[in-house]
PDB file of C-alpha atoms and ligand atoms in Angstrom:
ATOM      1  CA  MET A   1     -64.907  94.488   1.470  1.00  0.00           C
ATOM      2  CA  GLU A   2     -66.855  93.488   4.644  1.00  0.00           C
ATOM      3  CA  LEU A   3     -64.120  91.766   6.376  1.00  0.00           C
ATOM      4  CA  ALA A   4     -61.119  93.540   4.933  1.00  0.00           C
ATOM      5  CA  GLY A   5     -58.001  92.928   6.981  1.00  0.00           C
ATOM      6  CA  ARG A   6     -59.484  90.751   9.587  1.00  0.00           C
ATOM      7  CA  VAL A   7     -57.657  87.761  10.668  1.00  0.00           C
ATOM      8  CA  ALA A   8     -59.672  84.418  10.487  1.00  0.00           C
ATOM      9  CA  VAL A   9     -58.514  81.009  11.766  1.00  0.00           C
ATOM     10  CA  VAL A  10     -60.542  77.973  10.478  1.00  0.00           C
ATOM     11  CA  THR A  11     -59.750  74.492  12.035  1.00  0.00           C
ATOM     12  CA  GLY A  12     -60.164  71.631   9.826  1.00  0.00           C
ATOM     13  CA  GLY A  13     -60.041  73.948   6.762  1.00  0.00           C
ATOM     14  CA  SER A  14     -58.612  71.371   4.513  1.00  0.00           C
ATOM     15  CA  LYS A  15     -61.835  70.244   2.914  1.00  0.00           C
ATOM     16  CA  GLY A  16     -65.559  69.954   2.980  1.00  0.00           C
ATOM     17  CA  ILE A  17     -67.359  72.667   5.048  1.00  0.00           C
ATOM     18  CA  GLY A  18     -63.937  74.052   6.328  1.00  0.00           C
ATOM     19  CA  ARG A  19     -62.631  74.792   2.899  1.00  0.00           C
ATOM     20  CA  ALA A  20     -65.898  76.436   1.889  1.00  0.00           C
ATOM     21  CA  ILE A  21     -65.567  78.604   5.087  1.00  0.00           C
ATOM     22  CA  CYS A  22     -62.066  79.512   4.375  1.00  0.00           C
ATOM     23  CA  LEU A  23     -62.890  80.515   0.748  1.00  0.00           C
ATOM     24  CA  ALA A  24     -66.010  82.537   1.656  1.00  0.00           C
ATOM     25  CA  LEU A  25     -64.188  84.488   4.341  1.00  0.00           C
ATOM     26  CA  ALA A  26     -61.311  85.229   1.969  1.00  0.00           C
ATOM     27  CA  ALA A  27     -63.884  86.532  -0.689  1.00  0.00           C
ATOM     28  CA  LYS A  28     -65.137  88.891   1.963  1.00  0.00           C
ATOM     29  CA  GLY A  29     -61.539  90.185   2.348  1.00  0.00           C
ATOM     30  CA  ALA A  30     -60.414  88.385   5.558  1.00  0.00           C
ATOM     31  CA  ARG A  31     -56.886  86.973   5.909  1.00  0.00           C
ATOM     32  CA  VAL A  32     -57.294  83.257   6.375  1.00  0.00           C
ATOM     33  CA  VAL A  33     -55.295  80.966   8.395  1.00  0.00           C
ATOM     34  CA  VAL A  34     -56.158  77.381   7.181  1.00  0.00           C
ATOM     35  CA  LEU A  35     -55.442  74.834   9.670  1.00  0.00           C
ATOM     36  CA  GLY A  36     -54.954  71.126   8.796  1.00  0.00           C
ATOM     37  CA  ASN A  37     -54.201  68.219  10.641  1.00  0.00           C
ATOM     38  CA  THR A  38     -53.231  64.915   8.986  1.00  0.00           C
ATOM     39  CA  ASP A  39     -54.107  66.372   5.681  1.00  0.00           C
ATOM     40  CA  LEU A  40     -51.907  69.516   5.666  1.00  0.00           C
ATOM     41  CA  SER A  41     -51.366  69.346   1.897  1.00  0.00           C
ATOM     42  CA  GLY A  42     -55.226  69.720   1.533  1.00  0.00           C
ATOM     43  CA  ALA A  43     -54.935  72.905   3.741  1.00  0.00           C
ATOM     44  CA  GLU A  44     -51.911  74.108   1.745  1.00  0.00           C
ATOM     45  CA  ALA A  45     -54.066  73.834  -1.370  1.00  0.00           C
ATOM     46  CA  VAL A  46     -56.895  75.933   0.056  1.00  0.00           C
ATOM     47  CA  ALA A  47     -54.411  78.670   1.182  1.00  0.00           C
ATOM     48  CA  ASP A  48     -52.790  78.570  -2.370  1.00  0.00           C
ATOM     49  CA  GLU A  49     -56.263  78.766  -4.037  1.00  0.00           C
ATOM     50  CA  ILE A  50     -56.963  82.043  -1.816  1.00  0.00           C
ATOM     51  CA  VAL A  51     -53.625  83.582  -2.746  1.00  0.00           C
ATOM     52  CA  ARG A  52     -54.183  82.836  -6.498  1.00  0.00           C
ATOM     53  CA  GLN A  53     -57.478  84.798  -6.037  1.00  0.00           C
ATOM     54  CA  GLY A  54     -55.585  87.673  -4.796  1.00  0.00           C
ATOM     55  CA  GLY A  55     -56.200  87.093  -0.978  1.00  0.00           C
ATOM     56  CA  GLU A  56     -53.793  86.508   2.032  1.00  0.00           C
ATOM     57  CA  SER A  57     -53.508  82.998   3.562  1.00  0.00           C
ATOM     58  CA  PHE A  58     -51.283  80.334   4.652  1.00  0.00           C
ATOM     59  CA  ALA A  59     -51.717  76.991   6.056  1.00  0.00           C
ATOM     60  CA  LEU A  60     -50.517  75.378   9.288  1.00  0.00           C
ATOM     61  CA  LYS A  61     -50.611  71.876  10.990  1.00  0.00           C
ATOM     62  CA  THR A  62     -52.704  72.005  14.076  1.00  0.00           C
ATOM     63  CA  ASP A  63     -54.193  68.959  15.923  1.00  0.00           C
ATOM     64  CA  VAL A  64     -56.983  70.623  17.808  1.00  0.00           C
ATOM     65  CA  THR A  65     -56.695  67.932  20.553  1.00  0.00           C
ATOM     66  CA  ASP A  66     -53.140  68.864  21.198  1.00  0.00           C
ATOM     67  CA  LEU A  67     -52.853  71.906  23.411  1.00  0.00           C
ATOM     68  CA  SER A  68     -49.259  72.579  22.561  1.00  0.00           C
ATOM     69  CA  ASP A  69     -50.008  72.560  18.747  1.00  0.00           C
ATOM     70  CA  VAL A  70     -52.877  75.074  19.481  1.00  0.00           C
ATOM     71  CA  GLU A  71     -50.901  77.467  21.632  1.00  0.00           C
ATOM     72  CA  ASN A  72     -48.093  77.364  18.889  1.00  0.00           C
ATOM     73  CA  MET A  73     -50.862  78.020  16.266  1.00  0.00           C
ATOM     74  CA  VAL A  74     -51.810  81.096  18.178  1.00  0.00           C
ATOM     75  CA  GLU A  75     -48.080  82.516  18.396  1.00  0.00           C
ATOM     76  CA  VAL A  76     -47.474  81.748  14.765  1.00  0.00           C
ATOM     77  CA  VAL A  77     -50.612  83.657  13.508  1.00  0.00           C
ATOM     78  CA  LEU A  78     -49.941  86.546  15.868  1.00  0.00           C
ATOM     79  CA  LYS A  79     -46.368  86.848  14.559  1.00  0.00           C
ATOM     80  CA  ARG A  80     -47.504  86.694  11.024  1.00  0.00           C
ATOM     81  CA  PHE A  81     -50.775  88.540  11.057  1.00  0.00           C
ATOM     82  CA  GLY A  82     -50.838  90.377  14.404  1.00  0.00           C
ATOM     83  CA  SER A  83     -54.165  89.683  15.658  1.00  0.00           C
ATOM     84  CA  ILE A  84     -56.894  86.948  15.594  1.00  0.00           C
ATOM     85  CA  ASP A  85     -60.371  88.461  14.950  1.00  0.00           C
ATOM     86  CA  ILE A  86     -62.390  85.390  13.801  1.00  0.00           C
ATOM     87  CA  LEU A  87     -62.290  81.926  15.104  1.00  0.00           C
ATOM     88  CA  VAL A  88     -64.193  79.135  13.345  1.00  0.00           C
ATOM     89  CA  ASN A  89     -64.166  75.663  15.210  1.00  0.00           C
ATOM     90  CA  ASN A  90     -65.000  73.563  12.483  1.00  0.00           C
ATOM     91  CA  ALA A  91     -62.836  70.464  12.805  1.00  0.00           C
ATOM     92  CA  GLY A  92     -65.053  67.273  13.594  1.00  0.00           C
ATOM     93  CA  ILE A  93     -65.194  63.593  13.127  1.00  0.00           C
ATOM     94  CA  THR A  94     -67.677  60.824  13.363  1.00  0.00           C
ATOM     95  CA  ARG A  95     -67.145  57.249  14.717  1.00  0.00           C
ATOM     96  CA  ASP A  96     -70.774  55.847  14.470  1.00  0.00           C
ATOM     97  CA  ASN A  97     -71.871  52.803  16.444  1.00  0.00           C
ATOM     98  CA  PHE A  98     -75.050  51.533  18.220  1.00  0.00           C
ATOM     99  CA  LEU A  99     -74.877  52.918  21.652  1.00  0.00           C
ATOM    100  CA  ILE A 100     -74.661  49.577  23.497  1.00  0.00           C
ATOM    101  CA  ARG A 101     -71.802  48.379  21.317  1.00  0.00           C
ATOM    102  CA  MET A 102     -69.946  51.605  21.294  1.00  0.00           C
ATOM    103  CA  LYS A 103     -66.232  51.269  22.248  1.00  0.00           C
ATOM    104  CA  ASP A 104     -64.407  53.530  24.686  1.00  0.00           C
ATOM    105  CA  GLU A 105     -62.090  54.737  21.997  1.00  0.00           C
ATOM    106  CA  GLU A 106     -65.009  55.693  19.732  1.00  0.00           C
ATOM    107  CA  TRP A 107     -66.550  57.760  22.497  1.00  0.00           C
ATOM    108  CA  GLU A 108     -63.285  59.223  23.489  1.00  0.00           C
ATOM    109  CA  GLU A 109     -61.862  60.191  20.018  1.00  0.00           C
ATOM    110  CA  VAL A 110     -65.115  61.981  19.154  1.00  0.00           C
ATOM    111  CA  ILE A 111     -65.506  63.837  22.210  1.00  0.00           C
ATOM    112  CA  ASP A 112     -61.883  64.803  22.131  1.00  0.00           C
ATOM    113  CA  VAL A 113     -61.832  66.416  18.598  1.00  0.00           C
ATOM    114  CA  ASN A 114     -65.382  67.838  18.576  1.00  0.00           C
ATOM    115  CA  LEU A 115     -65.581  69.285  22.047  1.00  0.00           C
ATOM    116  CA  ARG A 116     -62.162  69.391  23.702  1.00  0.00           C
ATOM    117  CA  GLY A 117     -60.652  70.618  20.391  1.00  0.00           C
ATOM    118  CA  ALA A 118     -63.115  73.550  20.418  1.00  0.00           C
ATOM    119  CA  PHE A 119     -62.442  74.139  24.068  1.00  0.00           C
ATOM    120  CA  ASN A 120     -58.705  74.414  23.442  1.00  0.00           C
ATOM    121  CA  CYS A 121     -58.999  76.804  20.687  1.00  0.00           C
ATOM    122  CA  ILE A 122     -61.551  78.900  22.440  1.00  0.00           C
ATOM    123  CA  ARG A 123     -59.457  79.219  25.585  1.00  0.00           C
ATOM    124  CA  ALA A 124     -56.133  79.811  23.676  1.00  0.00           C
ATOM    125  CA  VAL A 125     -57.703  82.317  21.098  1.00  0.00           C
ATOM    126  CA  GLY A 126     -60.180  83.820  23.677  1.00  0.00           C
ATOM    127  CA  LYS A 127     -57.167  85.259  25.622  1.00  0.00           C
ATOM    128  CA  VAL A 128     -55.973  87.093  22.460  1.00  0.00           C
ATOM    129  CA  MET A 129     -59.521  88.236  21.831  1.00  0.00           C
ATOM    130  CA  PHE A 130     -60.002  89.437  25.424  1.00  0.00           C
ATOM    131  CA  ARG A 131     -56.865  91.639  25.124  1.00  0.00           C
ATOM    132  CA  GLN A 132     -58.064  93.054  21.782  1.00  0.00           C
ATOM    133  CA  ARG A 133     -61.389  93.634  23.284  1.00  0.00           C
ATOM    134  CA  SER A 134     -63.087  92.300  20.118  1.00  0.00           C
ATOM    135  CA  GLY A 135     -63.648  89.032  18.410  1.00  0.00           C
ATOM    136  CA  ARG A 136     -65.991  86.603  16.677  1.00  0.00           C
ATOM    137  CA  ILE A 137     -66.169  82.914  17.632  1.00  0.00           C
ATOM    138  CA  ILE A 138     -68.148  80.539  15.536  1.00  0.00           C
ATOM    139  CA  ASN A 139     -68.484  76.827  16.436  1.00  0.00           C
ATOM    140  CA  ILE A 140     -69.778  74.440  13.915  1.00  0.00           C
ATOM    141  CA  THR A 141     -72.189  71.981  15.793  1.00  0.00           C
ATOM    142  CA  SER A 142     -74.815  69.722  14.201  1.00  0.00           C
ATOM    143  CA  VAL A 143     -78.532  69.503  14.214  1.00  0.00           C
ATOM    144  CA  VAL A 144     -78.014  66.162  15.811  1.00  0.00           C
ATOM    145  CA  GLY A 145     -76.648  67.990  18.979  1.00  0.00           C
ATOM    146  CA  LEU A 146     -80.349  69.365  19.037  1.00  0.00           C
ATOM    147  CA  THR A 147     -82.220  66.221  18.062  1.00  0.00           C
ATOM    148  CA  GLY A 148     -80.004  63.198  18.860  1.00  0.00           C
ATOM    149  CA  ASN A 149     -79.489  60.465  16.132  1.00  0.00           C
ATOM    150  CA  PRO A 150     -79.300  56.641  16.316  1.00  0.00           C
ATOM    151  CA  GLY A 151     -75.822  55.358  16.035  1.00  0.00           C
ATOM    152  CA  GLN A 152     -74.335  58.726  17.063  1.00  0.00           C
ATOM    153  CA  ALA A 153     -74.278  58.754  20.925  1.00  0.00           C
ATOM    154  CA  ASN A 154     -70.614  60.107  20.968  1.00  0.00           C
ATOM    155  CA  TYR A 155     -71.161  62.731  18.060  1.00  0.00           C
ATOM    156  CA  SER A 156     -74.536  64.075  19.235  1.00  0.00           C
ATOM    157  CA  SER A 157     -73.173  64.293  22.834  1.00  0.00           C
ATOM    158  CA  SER A 158     -70.156  66.279  21.528  1.00  0.00           C
ATOM    159  CA  LYS A 159     -72.254  68.625  19.449  1.00  0.00           C
ATOM    160  CA  ALA A 160     -74.733  69.250  22.232  1.00  0.00           C
ATOM    161  CA  GLY A 161     -71.822  69.913  24.435  1.00  0.00           C
ATOM    162  CA  LEU A 162     -70.605  72.393  21.951  1.00  0.00           C
ATOM    163  CA  ILE A 163     -73.832  74.257  22.047  1.00  0.00           C
ATOM    164  CA  GLY A 164     -73.307  74.458  25.965  1.00  0.00           C
ATOM    165  CA  LEU A 165     -69.807  75.697  25.439  1.00  0.00           C
ATOM    166  CA  THR A 166     -71.053  78.253  22.897  1.00  0.00           C
ATOM    167  CA  LYS A 167     -73.473  79.644  25.404  1.00  0.00           C
ATOM    168  CA  THR A 168     -71.233  79.819  28.283  1.00  0.00           C
ATOM    169  CA  ALA A 169     -68.389  81.435  26.184  1.00  0.00           C
ATOM    170  CA  ALA A 170     -70.883  83.902  24.910  1.00  0.00           C
ATOM    171  CA  ARG A 171     -71.878  85.027  28.440  1.00  0.00           C
ATOM    172  CA  GLU A 172     -68.343  85.087  29.660  1.00  0.00           C
ATOM    173  CA  LEU A 173     -66.747  86.813  26.805  1.00  0.00           C
ATOM    174  CA  ALA A 174     -69.675  89.390  26.093  1.00  0.00           C
ATOM    175  CA  MET A 175     -68.056  91.928  28.519  1.00  0.00           C
ATOM    176  CA  ARG A 176     -65.322  92.420  25.939  1.00  0.00           C
ATOM    177  CA  GLY A 177     -67.520  92.720  22.803  1.00  0.00           C
ATOM    178  CA  ILE A 178     -66.658  89.230  21.697  1.00  0.00           C
ATOM    179  CA  THR A 179     -69.634  87.267  20.179  1.00  0.00           C
ATOM    180  CA  VAL A 180     -69.829  83.409  20.153  1.00  0.00           C
ATOM    181  CA  ASN A 181     -72.367  81.715  18.241  1.00  0.00           C
ATOM    182  CA  ALA A 182     -72.739  78.211  16.828  1.00  0.00           C
ATOM    183  CA  VAL A 183     -73.964  77.040  13.332  1.00  0.00           C
ATOM    184  CA  ALA A 184     -75.792  73.799  13.148  1.00  0.00           C
ATOM    185  CA  PRO A 185     -75.806  72.165   9.574  1.00  0.00           C
ATOM    186  CA  GLY A 186     -78.186  69.513   8.758  1.00  0.00           C
ATOM    187  CA  PHE A 187     -77.462  67.154   5.901  1.00  0.00           C
ATOM    188  CA  ILE A 188     -74.690  68.595   3.907  1.00  0.00           C
ATOM    189  CA  GLU A 189     -72.957  67.220   0.694  1.00  0.00           C
ATOM    190  CA  THR A 190     -69.360  66.265   1.890  1.00  0.00           C
ATOM    191  CA  ARG A 191     -67.080  63.310   2.368  1.00  0.00           C
ATOM    192  CA  MET A 192     -68.614  62.917   5.873  1.00  0.00           C
ATOM    193  CA  THR A 193     -72.031  62.208   4.264  1.00  0.00           C
ATOM    194  CA  ASP A 194     -70.917  60.346   1.342  1.00  0.00           C
ATOM    195  CA  ALA A 195     -70.470  57.423   3.671  1.00  0.00           C
ATOM    196  CA  ILE A 196     -74.204  57.227   4.166  1.00  0.00           C
ATOM    197  CA  PRO A 197     -75.803  54.115   2.572  1.00  0.00           C
ATOM    198  CA  GLU A 198     -78.402  54.745  -0.172  1.00  0.00           C
ATOM    199  CA  ASN A 199     -81.636  53.806   1.569  1.00  0.00           C
ATOM    200  CA  ALA A 200     -80.740  55.943   4.733  1.00  0.00           C
ATOM    201  CA  ARG A 201     -79.947  58.954   2.305  1.00  0.00           C
ATOM    202  CA  ASP A 202     -83.403  58.612   0.612  1.00  0.00           C
ATOM    203  CA  ALA A 203     -85.111  58.533   4.248  1.00  0.00           C
ATOM    204  CA  LEU A 204     -83.145  61.637   5.179  1.00  0.00           C
ATOM    205  CA  LEU A 205     -83.875  63.602   2.137  1.00  0.00           C
ATOM    206  CA  LYS A 206     -87.707  63.009   2.858  1.00  0.00           C
ATOM    207  CA  ALA A 207     -87.229  64.653   6.186  1.00  0.00           C
ATOM    208  CA  ILE A 208     -85.839  67.870   4.743  1.00  0.00           C
ATOM    209  CA  PRO A 209     -88.699  70.444   3.887  1.00  0.00           C
ATOM    210  CA  LEU A 210     -86.674  72.232   1.364  1.00  0.00           C
ATOM    211  CA  GLY A 211     -86.083  68.755  -0.436  1.00  0.00           C
ATOM    212  CA  ARG A 212     -82.491  68.731  -0.984  1.00  0.00           C
ATOM    213  CA  MET A 213     -79.158  68.293   0.729  1.00  0.00           C
ATOM    214  CA  GLY A 214     -77.252  71.458   1.689  1.00  0.00           C
ATOM    215  CA  LYS A 215     -74.009  72.530   0.253  1.00  0.00           C
ATOM    216  CA  PRO A 216     -70.813  73.509   2.181  1.00  0.00           C
ATOM    217  CA  GLU A 217     -71.283  76.991   0.600  1.00  0.00           C
ATOM    218  CA  ASP A 218     -74.775  77.116   2.428  1.00  0.00           C
ATOM    219  CA  VAL A 219     -73.023  76.714   5.840  1.00  0.00           C
ATOM    220  CA  ALA A 220     -70.233  79.107   4.855  1.00  0.00           C
ATOM    221  CA  LYS A 221     -72.670  81.920   4.164  1.00  0.00           C
ATOM    222  CA  ALA A 222     -74.101  81.604   7.714  1.00  0.00           C
ATOM    223  CA  VAL A 223     -70.573  81.590   9.144  1.00  0.00           C
ATOM    224  CA  THR A 224     -69.573  85.019   7.057  1.00  0.00           C
ATOM    225  CA  PHE A 225     -72.878  86.515   8.300  1.00  0.00           C
ATOM    226  CA  LEU A 226     -71.944  85.917  11.844  1.00  0.00           C
ATOM    227  CA  ALA A 227     -68.391  87.045  11.433  1.00  0.00           C
ATOM    228  CA  SER A 228     -69.610  90.317   9.926  1.00  0.00           C
ATOM    229  CA  ASP A 229     -70.415  93.685  11.543  1.00  0.00           C
ATOM    230  CA  ASP A 230     -74.201  93.013  10.622  1.00  0.00           C
ATOM    231  CA  ALA A 231     -74.138  90.286  13.332  1.00  0.00           C
ATOM    232  CA  SER A 232     -72.674  92.474  16.064  1.00  0.00           C
ATOM    233  CA  TYR A 233     -75.693  92.161  18.400  1.00  0.00           C
ATOM    234  CA  ILE A 234     -76.034  88.520  17.965  1.00  0.00           C
ATOM    235  CA  THR A 235     -74.406  86.234  20.460  1.00  0.00           C
ATOM    236  CA  GLY A 236     -75.232  82.897  21.924  1.00  0.00           C
ATOM    237  CA  VAL A 237     -77.427  81.695  19.102  1.00  0.00           C
ATOM    238  CA  VAL A 238     -77.652  78.280  17.405  1.00  0.00           C
ATOM    239  CA  LEU A 239     -78.230  78.942  13.543  1.00  0.00           C
ATOM    240  CA  ARG A 240     -79.525  75.989  11.991  1.00  0.00           C
ATOM    241  CA  VAL A 241     -78.580  75.522   8.325  1.00  0.00           C
ATOM    242  CA  ASP A 242     -80.670  72.379   7.513  1.00  0.00           C
ATOM    243  CA  GLY A 243     -83.310  73.064   4.995  1.00  0.00           C
ATOM    244  CA  GLY A 244     -85.928  73.135   7.863  1.00  0.00           C
ATOM    245  CA  MET A 245     -84.971  69.385   8.990  1.00  0.00           C
ATOM    246  CA  ALA A 246     -84.819  70.078  12.801  1.00  0.00           C
ATOM    247  CA  MET A 247     -87.405  72.914  13.290  1.00  0.00           C
TER     248      MET A 247
HETATM  249  P1  NAD B   1     -64.833  66.570   6.658  1.00  0.00           P
HETATM  250  O1  NAD B   1     -64.578  65.190   7.368  1.00  0.00           O
HETATM  251  O2  NAD B   1     -64.773  66.826   5.292  1.00  0.00           O
HETATM  252  O3  NAD B   1     -63.850  67.678   7.478  1.00  0.00           O
HETATM  253  C1  NAD B   1     -63.544  67.520   8.666  1.00  0.00           C
HETATM  254  C2  NAD B   1     -62.277  68.322   8.988  1.00  0.00           C
HETATM  255  O4  NAD B   1     -61.881  68.212  10.329  1.00  0.00           O
HETATM  256  C3  NAD B   1     -61.054  67.930   8.070  1.00  0.00           C
HETATM  257  O5  NAD B   1     -60.336  68.959   7.608  1.00  0.00           O
HETATM  258  C4  NAD B   1     -60.234  67.228   9.100  1.00  0.00           C
HETATM  259  O6  NAD B   1     -58.745  67.315   8.867  1.00  0.00           O
HETATM  260  C5  NAD B   1     -60.405  68.059  10.495  1.00  0.00           C
HETATM  261  N1  NAD B   1     -60.028  67.197  11.651  1.00  0.00           N
HETATM  262  C6  NAD B   1     -60.291  65.967  12.011  1.00  0.00           C
HETATM  263  N2  NAD B   1     -59.731  65.883  13.245  1.00  0.00           N
HETATM  264  C7  NAD B   1     -59.062  66.859  13.551  1.00  0.00           C
HETATM  265  C8  NAD B   1     -58.001  67.158  14.470  1.00  0.00           C
HETATM  266  N3  NAD B   1     -57.748  66.314  15.640  1.00  0.00           N
HETATM  267  N4  NAD B   1     -57.381  68.403  14.529  1.00  0.00           N
HETATM  268  C9  NAD B   1     -57.631  69.299  13.562  1.00  0.00           C
HETATM  269  N5  NAD B   1     -58.423  69.087  12.487  1.00  0.00           N
HETATM  270  C10 NAD B   1     -59.167  67.781  12.540  1.00  0.00           C
HETATM  271  O7  NAD B   1     -66.127  66.920   7.378  1.00  0.00           O
HETATM  272  P2  NAD B   1     -67.260  68.160   7.075  1.00  0.00           P
HETATM  273  O8  NAD B   1     -68.513  67.367   6.573  1.00  0.00           O
HETATM  274  O9  NAD B   1     -66.619  69.222   6.200  1.00  0.00           O
HETATM  275  O10 NAD B   1     -67.549  68.571   8.396  1.00  0.00           O
HETATM  276  C11 NAD B   1     -67.027  69.987   9.061  1.00  0.00           C
HETATM  277  C12 NAD B   1     -67.716  70.065  10.198  1.00  0.00           C
HETATM  278  O11 NAD B   1     -69.094  70.354  10.152  1.00  0.00           O
HETATM  279  C13 NAD B   1     -67.618  69.016  11.372  1.00  0.00           C
HETATM  280  O12 NAD B   1     -67.564  69.693  12.661  1.00  0.00           O
HETATM  281  C14 NAD B   1     -68.894  68.332  11.274  1.00  0.00           C
HETATM  282  O13 NAD B   1     -69.223  67.534  12.628  1.00  0.00           O
HETATM  283  C15 NAD B   1     -69.873  69.272  10.990  1.00  0.00           C
HETATM  284  N6  NAD B   1     -71.123  68.944  10.280  1.00  0.00           N
HETATM  285  C16 NAD B   1     -71.215  68.443   9.147  1.00  0.00           C
HETATM  286  C17 NAD B   1     -72.296  67.959   8.459  1.00  0.00           C
HETATM  287  C18 NAD B   1     -72.422  67.374   7.157  1.00  0.00           C
HETATM  288  O14 NAD B   1     -73.403  66.974   6.808  1.00  0.00           O
HETATM  289  N7  NAD B   1     -71.268  67.297   6.511  1.00  0.00           N
HETATM  290  C19 NAD B   1     -73.556  68.082   9.192  1.00  0.00           C
HETATM  291  C20 NAD B   1     -73.470  68.714  10.477  1.00  0.00           C
HETATM  292  C21 NAD B   1     -72.263  69.070  11.080  1.00  0.00           C
END
């Protein structure tokens, strides 16, 4: 199997896109550490599912905004699995509001999880990959980081920032053979998009050339590709998985 023996860490792996990424990496043979936060039981269920299918996995509580949690995660993974070969920064939240009404807390919470969280994990795991002289980092951004979106000043800024972070990390870590890429999903069927009202959903669907919402598995396939040896000469890209929405 393509990723046999590689150790993958996925933030926010308890549900939605993160869960699909964990299952897809495990299906390719990776040993998967499923990180959960307030929903650790969801992360444990994903790890159990991987083990039931014959894979190796465990779940761990890691709030990506808490540096001590992130550093502890690195220690636990190294003790248990010995390396970290793949890091997927998937944890993300939305707190939508019209820009001129947006509260400080709504701005800060989203930047903290979506941008600082990825920075915390890249810095901590990057040190391990630097020593190993190998590694794959994949950041889950969003097409709204490229296009902007009304009601999402905080979210689109965090996702645009994540693209800048991806490119800088790609340049800094390339000397050790580490690749850093971003996957930008469009409109994917998850709990995050369930909250979108019916009329807005119809308008969004009209804007997708391929005429359907994406599935978490569509995003997971792009991630497993970027984690694979086939993608060894690809770094610093933003791969849109959006049915053509943001081209
Ligand atoms: P989701 O709400 O189903 O999952 C988000 C995950 O992030 C959960 O596991 C949650 O526990 C975790 N999380 C939240 N705060 C955290 C914290 N402080 N520390 C650690 N984990 C934390 O959302 P989803 O739709 O599966 O989204 C996954 C990623 O994909 C996010 O980064 C999101 O921005 C991005 N994305 C989603 C869509 C979409 O249409 N669903 C589109 C573009 C980008």
